[in-house]
XYZ file of C-alpha atoms in Angstrom:
180
model
C 69.287 4.632 193.972
C 72.670 6.381 194.392
C 72.272 8.404 191.207
C 68.704 9.311 192.143
C 69.889 10.401 195.592
C 72.587 12.561 194.000
C 70.123 14.065 191.543
C 67.703 14.889 194.378
C 70.456 16.434 196.495
C 71.709 18.524 193.582
C 68.163 19.639 192.721
C 67.666 20.841 196.293
C 71.060 22.491 196.696
C 71.455 24.281 193.362
C 69.031 26.966 194.577
C 69.679 26.694 198.317
C 70.859 30.067 199.638
C 73.044 28.623 202.397
C 74.734 26.118 200.052
C 75.303 28.778 197.391
C 76.696 31.205 199.974
C 79.231 28.593 201.139
C 80.108 27.786 197.524
C 80.554 31.484 196.688
C 82.652 32.071 199.831
C 85.002 29.238 198.882
C 85.275 30.529 195.319
C 86.088 34.036 196.532
C 88.328 33.390 199.523
C 89.840 30.001 198.773
C 90.083 29.958 194.982
C 90.590 33.676 194.441
C 87.659 34.373 192.144
C 86.646 36.238 190.224
C 89.687 35.432 188.149
C 91.106 38.502 186.393
C 90.682 39.401 182.756
C 93.832 40.315 180.877
C 93.657 42.507 177.783
C 95.788 40.825 175.095
C 96.890 44.021 173.388
C 99.393 42.567 170.901
C 97.123 39.681 169.977
C 94.226 42.096 169.477
C 96.341 44.182 167.073
C 97.625 41.114 165.198
C 94.067 39.930 164.607
C 92.852 43.194 163.118
C 91.802 45.196 166.133
C 89.369 42.832 167.831
C 89.354 43.393 171.589
C 90.689 40.105 172.964
C 90.710 39.338 176.667
C 92.031 36.251 178.403
C 90.276 34.978 181.520
C 93.139 33.987 183.811
C 91.838 30.750 185.337
C 95.474 29.661 185.643
C 95.739 32.096 188.570
C 93.174 30.150 190.618
C 94.497 28.598 193.830
C 95.176 25.193 192.246
C 96.384 26.541 188.892
C 93.386 25.723 186.702
C 89.626 25.974 186.288
C 89.123 22.460 187.702
C 88.737 23.696 191.281
C 85.465 25.460 190.365
C 83.855 22.063 189.791
C 85.480 20.209 192.661
C 84.322 22.695 195.304
C 80.670 22.244 194.393
C 80.878 18.481 194.213
C 82.868 18.185 197.454
C 80.255 20.297 199.233
C 77.601 17.893 197.917
C 79.696 14.982 199.215
C 79.875 16.604 202.634
C 76.109 17.191 202.687
C 75.471 13.579 201.704
C 77.550 12.387 204.662
C 80.252 10.772 202.513
C 83.690 10.826 204.134
C 85.616 9.570 201.095
C 85.862 11.131 197.666
C 87.421 9.680 194.554
C 88.359 11.187 191.220
C 90.015 10.397 187.929
C 92.631 12.580 186.309
C 94.743 12.670 183.172
C 97.171 15.585 183.298
C 96.605 15.846 187.025
C 94.827 19.194 187.374
C 91.510 17.630 188.389
C 93.335 15.381 190.829
C 95.138 18.343 192.395
C 91.886 20.301 192.669
C 90.067 17.336 194.226
C 92.899 16.631 196.670
C 92.991 20.307 197.641
C 89.291 20.502 198.443
C 89.344 17.117 200.195
C 92.111 18.404 202.462
C 90.139 21.585 203.142
C 87.000 19.636 204.083
C 88.752 16.792 205.932
C 87.717 14.098 203.459
C 89.683 11.009 202.452
C 90.738 11.311 198.807
C 91.708 8.664 196.253
C 92.698 9.724 192.734
C 92.880 7.254 189.855
C 95.430 8.121 187.187
C 96.688 6.098 184.250
C 100.187 4.725 184.871
C 101.483 6.485 181.743
C 100.030 9.777 182.967
C 101.578 9.231 186.414
C 105.003 9.113 184.729
C 104.327 12.151 182.530
C 102.817 14.280 185.280
C 105.089 13.538 188.235
C 104.823 17.076 189.649
C 101.031 16.915 189.858
C 101.249 13.446 191.425
C 103.616 14.917 194.015
C 101.166 17.757 194.725
C 98.227 15.343 195.149
C 100.188 13.193 197.579
C 101.433 16.257 199.443
C 97.775 17.224 199.939
C 97.045 13.802 201.448
C 95.522 12.012 198.461
C 96.230 8.405 197.597
C 97.148 8.250 193.908
C 96.370 4.905 192.281
C 98.295 4.270 189.037
C 95.969 2.380 186.680
C 97.811 -0.379 184.820
C 94.994 -1.577 182.546
C 94.285 -0.691 178.921
C 96.206 2.253 177.507
C 97.106 3.325 181.068
C 95.630 6.796 180.505
C 92.574 8.860 181.468
C 89.961 6.538 179.948
C 91.209 3.665 182.067
C 91.475 5.852 185.168
C 87.832 6.827 184.702
C 86.824 3.167 184.407
C 88.659 2.311 187.650
C 87.132 5.258 189.481
C 83.669 4.165 188.355
C 84.373 0.595 189.555
C 85.464 1.926 192.933
C 82.393 4.131 193.217
C 79.838 1.429 192.424
C 81.570 -0.886 194.910
C 81.697 1.728 197.698
C 78.706 3.917 196.887
C 77.488 4.053 200.495
C 80.674 5.708 201.761
C 82.160 7.300 198.654
C 81.356 10.273 196.434
C 82.777 10.312 192.896
C 83.972 13.817 191.981
C 83.850 13.403 188.217
C 86.100 15.766 186.303
C 84.474 16.136 182.924
C 81.060 16.354 181.301
C 80.648 12.583 181.088
C 79.222 9.691 183.012
C 75.701 8.847 184.089
C 73.041 11.454 184.816
C 73.182 13.753 186.796
C 76.985 14.066 186.535
C 77.097 16.036 183.262
C 74.907 18.704 184.913
C 77.162 18.909 187.969
C 80.387 19.656 186.138
């Protein structure tokens, strides 16, 4: 039922003018989109004159493209009445983006991260915690992203009535791959 509810909500909201206006406002005024294009002059010359441009998603508010996804999903969480969002992260960018949007919307945030990744990505862990997220180091398996995703999924199915899972990659059960 939870996945069907999410699919129905997404189906209604993906063309809803008010939802899209709020999403676009956050992208423009909170993220800083559209992100600039940079003409890579030297690279273009080195590769035979092709006109190469780099889309500078690294200049987004949280430092990566991940925030584009988390805004939309967090708005869906808010509309569904969920007060708690969870996420998984490897290098930490998705966790930072999720924690950032949770703080903006006043949502509780829990981020699952493999214990090995927590050690490797201490600065991103610091940023998540600074934003108010609880970071849960996952000790099982290889202690990396795969295991963090498993723990996040366990949390979500246990707390589905109060929790929205902000998945960070094109994976998981339908409709999640469409949302990302």
